[in-house]
Amino acid sequence: MKITSAIRLYLTVIAVLTLALGAMILFMPVNFYAGYGLDLSGKVDLLNELRAPGLFMLGLAGFCTLGVIRTDFQQPAIWLGSLFNLSYGLSRLLGFAVDGLPHDGFIVAGAVELGLGLVGLSLIWWQTRSRPAPTPLPTARPSR
């Protein structure tokens, strides 16, 4: 598989997942978090806090979609997708260590986030290794 195909596949996966999750978190948080065993009915403050990342996730989905379509957006989209997933995954690991193990769904989510973040970093590394070395600038000749 060529690097550009792998990058497009990665960005497509990130876009689809963050679009679906962001929409559910933003517009249906009670139903979404009920799948993790949380009852948020009537908890206005907590609902407000949990909705907060939803719109960012929708924006990330849009940016990753641009990366699929336009090559000049690929590099920043990979970085952003990797940073997003690694930050969530590593935060969950910290939570596991400090608070104990949560519902199985959160453990699976953390594993997926860490995996997607690491895949993104490996694509960045692979992409930089496959690029040709930059051409050195010509040296200036002294004027006479």
mmCIF file of C-alpha atoms in Angstrom:
data_model
loop_
_atom_site.group_PDB
_atom_site.id
_atom_site.type_symbol
_atom_site.label_atom_id
_atom_site.label_comp_id
_atom_site.label_asym_id
_atom_site.label_seq_id
_atom_site.Cartn_x
_atom_site.Cartn_y
_atom_site.Cartn_z
ATOM 1 C CA MET A 1 0.000 0.000 0.000
ATOM 2 C CA LYS A 2 1.366 3.387 -0.966
ATOM 3 C CA ILE A 3 1.869 5.959 1.773
ATOM 4 C CA THR A 4 -0.771 8.276 0.300
ATOM 5 C CA SER A 5 -3.343 5.475 0.313
ATOM 6 C CA ALA A 6 -2.522 4.601 3.919
ATOM 7 C CA ILE A 7 -2.792 8.263 4.926
ATOM 8 C CA ARG A 8 -6.138 8.650 3.188
ATOM 9 C CA LEU A 9 -7.438 5.484 4.844
ATOM 10 C CA TYR A 10 -6.239 6.686 8.266
ATOM 11 C CA LEU A 11 -7.778 10.131 7.825
ATOM 12 C CA THR A 12 -11.032 8.575 6.611
ATOM 13 C CA VAL A 13 -11.229 6.369 9.702
ATOM 14 C CA ILE A 14 -10.495 9.342 11.981
ATOM 15 C CA ALA A 15 -13.068 11.486 10.150
ATOM 16 C CA VAL A 16 -15.841 8.873 10.321
ATOM 17 C CA LEU A 17 -15.212 8.012 13.976
ATOM 18 C CA THR A 18 -14.945 11.599 15.188
ATOM 19 C CA LEU A 19 -17.981 12.626 13.141
ATOM 20 C CA ALA A 20 -20.105 9.868 14.656
ATOM 21 C CA LEU A 21 -18.806 10.274 18.201
ATOM 22 C CA GLY A 22 -18.824 14.069 18.089
ATOM 23 C CA ALA A 23 -22.414 14.171 16.836
ATOM 24 C CA MET A 24 -23.583 11.717 19.474
ATOM 25 C CA ILE A 25 -21.748 13.510 22.289
ATOM 26 C CA LEU A 26 -23.010 16.917 21.174
ATOM 27 C CA PHE A 27 -26.620 16.056 20.311
ATOM 28 C CA MET A 28 -27.429 12.845 22.238
ATOM 29 C CA PRO A 29 -25.138 12.684 25.281
ATOM 30 C CA VAL A 30 -27.691 10.976 27.560
ATOM 31 C CA ASN A 31 -28.146 8.086 25.115
ATOM 32 C CA PHE A 32 -24.457 7.936 24.206
ATOM 33 C CA TYR A 33 -23.180 7.721 27.777
ATOM 34 C CA ALA A 34 -25.978 5.324 28.791
ATOM 35 C CA GLY A 35 -24.092 2.804 26.655
ATOM 36 C CA TYR A 36 -21.280 3.107 29.202
ATOM 37 C CA GLY A 37 -23.637 2.563 32.114
ATOM 38 C CA LEU A 38 -23.909 6.261 33.050
ATOM 39 C CA ASP A 39 -27.251 7.835 33.922
ATOM 40 C CA LEU A 40 -27.027 11.534 33.057
ATOM 41 C CA SER A 41 -30.746 12.313 33.195
ATOM 42 C CA GLY A 42 -31.284 15.708 34.813
ATOM 43 C CA LYS A 43 -27.554 16.309 35.464
ATOM 44 C CA VAL A 44 -27.396 19.628 33.618
ATOM 45 C CA ASP A 45 -23.892 20.649 34.717
ATOM 46 C CA LEU A 46 -22.376 17.284 33.844
ATOM 47 C CA LEU A 47 -24.213 17.173 30.512
ATOM 48 C CA ASN A 48 -22.886 20.621 29.663
ATOM 49 C CA GLU A 49 -19.341 19.531 30.476
ATOM 50 C CA LEU A 50 -19.619 16.287 28.527
ATOM 51 C CA ARG A 51 -21.037 18.010 25.425
ATOM 52 C CA ALA A 52 -18.068 20.383 25.261
ATOM 53 C CA PRO A 53 -15.691 18.254 23.127
ATOM 54 C CA GLY A 54 -18.464 17.322 20.667
ATOM 55 C CA LEU A 55 -18.139 20.342 18.407
ATOM 56 C CA PHE A 56 -14.345 20.102 18.420
ATOM 57 C CA MET A 57 -14.697 16.498 17.291
ATOM 58 C CA LEU A 58 -16.988 17.557 14.438
ATOM 59 C CA GLY A 59 -14.399 20.149 13.407
ATOM 60 C CA LEU A 60 -11.656 17.521 13.550
ATOM 61 C CA ALA A 61 -13.771 15.272 11.319
ATOM 62 C CA GLY A 62 -14.090 18.092 8.801
ATOM 63 C CA PHE A 63 -10.379 18.851 8.884
ATOM 64 C CA CYS A 64 -9.473 15.184 8.397
ATOM 65 C CA THR A 65 -11.919 15.043 5.491
ATOM 66 C CA LEU A 66 -10.027 17.957 3.925
ATOM 67 C CA GLY A 67 -6.857 15.900 4.411
ATOM 68 C CA VAL A 68 -8.425 13.056 2.435
ATOM 69 C CA ILE A 69 -9.360 15.397 -0.396
ATOM 70 C CA ARG A 70 -6.397 17.797 -0.480
ATOM 71 C CA THR A 71 -2.807 16.700 -0.002
ATOM 72 C CA ASP A 72 -1.766 20.076 1.432
ATOM 73 C CA PHE A 73 -4.017 19.358 4.442
ATOM 74 C CA GLN A 74 -2.748 15.801 5.009
ATOM 75 C CA GLN A 75 0.215 16.524 7.256
ATOM 76 C CA PRO A 76 -1.592 18.852 9.693
ATOM 77 C CA ALA A 77 -4.632 16.532 9.704
ATOM 78 C CA ILE A 78 -2.485 13.529 10.632
ATOM 79 C CA TRP A 79 -0.804 15.520 13.404
ATOM 80 C CA LEU A 80 -4.130 16.760 14.736
ATOM 81 C CA GLY A 81 -5.754 13.322 14.588
ATOM 82 C CA SER A 82 -2.765 11.736 16.313
ATOM 83 C CA LEU A 83 -2.591 14.409 18.996
ATOM 84 C CA PHE A 84 -6.323 14.161 19.678
ATOM 85 C CA ASN A 85 -6.323 10.379 19.982
ATOM 86 C CA LEU A 86 -3.109 10.141 21.979
ATOM 87 C CA SER A 87 -4.255 12.836 24.403
ATOM 88 C CA TYR A 88 -7.534 11.028 25.043
ATOM 89 C CA GLY A 89 -5.868 7.615 25.278
ATOM 90 C CA LEU A 90 -3.091 8.778 27.603
ATOM 91 C CA SER A 91 -5.593 10.677 29.761
ATOM 92 C CA ARG A 92 -7.602 7.485 30.100
ATOM 93 C CA LEU A 93 -4.458 5.576 31.117
ATOM 94 C CA LEU A 94 -3.793 8.181 33.783
ATOM 95 C CA GLY A 95 -7.386 7.806 34.949
ATOM 96 C CA PHE A 96 -6.999 4.022 35.100
ATOM 97 C CA ALA A 97 -3.904 4.412 37.263
ATOM 98 C CA VAL A 98 -5.373 7.052 39.578
ATOM 99 C CA ASP A 99 -9.059 6.102 39.748
ATOM 100 C CA GLY A 100 -9.125 2.399 38.918
ATOM 101 C CA LEU A 101 -10.640 0.559 35.982
ATOM 102 C CA PRO A 102 -13.888 1.962 34.570
ATOM 103 C CA HIS A 103 -16.617 0.340 32.455
ATOM 104 C CA ASP A 104 -15.224 -1.978 29.755
ATOM 105 C CA GLY A 105 -16.375 0.450 27.053
ATOM 106 C CA PHE A 106 -13.990 3.117 28.333
ATOM 107 C CA ILE A 107 -11.115 0.624 28.337
ATOM 108 C CA VAL A 108 -11.865 -0.323 24.726
ATOM 109 C CA ALA A 109 -12.155 3.369 23.797
ATOM 110 C CA GLY A 110 -8.747 4.052 25.368
ATOM 111 C CA ALA A 111 -7.142 1.173 23.498
ATOM 112 C CA VAL A 112 -8.632 2.353 20.194
ATOM 113 C CA GLU A 113 -7.519 5.937 20.848
ATOM 114 C CA LEU A 114 -3.980 4.893 21.685
ATOM 115 C CA GLY A 115 -3.873 2.629 18.646
ATOM 116 C CA LEU A 116 -5.112 5.354 16.300
ATOM 117 C CA GLY A 117 -2.679 7.856 17.773
ATOM 118 C CA LEU A 118 0.258 5.493 17.332
ATOM 119 C CA VAL A 119 -0.794 4.640 13.777
ATOM 120 C CA GLY A 120 -0.872 8.360 13.019
ATOM 121 C CA LEU A 121 2.625 8.851 14.442
ATOM 122 C CA SER A 122 3.909 5.898 12.416
ATOM 123 C CA LEU A 123 2.388 7.405 9.246
ATOM 124 C CA ILE A 124 4.114 10.704 9.986
ATOM 125 C CA TRP A 125 7.403 8.876 10.471
ATOM 126 C CA TRP A 126 6.865 6.795 7.324
ATOM 127 C CA GLN A 127 5.951 9.874 5.307
ATOM 128 C CA THR A 128 9.054 11.804 6.378
ATOM 129 C CA ARG A 129 11.294 8.804 5.604
ATOM 130 C CA SER A 130 9.844 8.375 2.125
ATOM 131 C CA ARG A 131 10.322 12.005 1.141
ATOM 132 C CA PRO A 132 13.400 12.833 -0.869
ATOM 133 C CA ALA A 133 16.063 14.799 0.962
ATOM 134 C CA PRO A 134 15.792 18.538 0.420
ATOM 135 C CA THR A 135 18.065 19.976 -2.227
ATOM 136 C CA PRO A 136 20.756 22.130 -0.639
ATOM 137 C CA LEU A 137 20.651 25.792 -1.481
ATOM 138 C CA PRO A 138 23.387 26.957 -3.857
ATOM 139 C CA THR A 139 26.202 28.704 -2.124
ATOM 140 C CA ALA A 140 26.753 32.315 -2.964
ATOM 141 C CA ARG A 141 29.897 33.169 -4.870
ATOM 142 C CA PRO A 142 31.856 36.120 -3.609
ATOM 143 C CA SER A 143 31.416 39.138 -5.830
ATOM 144 C CA ARG A 144 34.492 40.742 -7.355
#
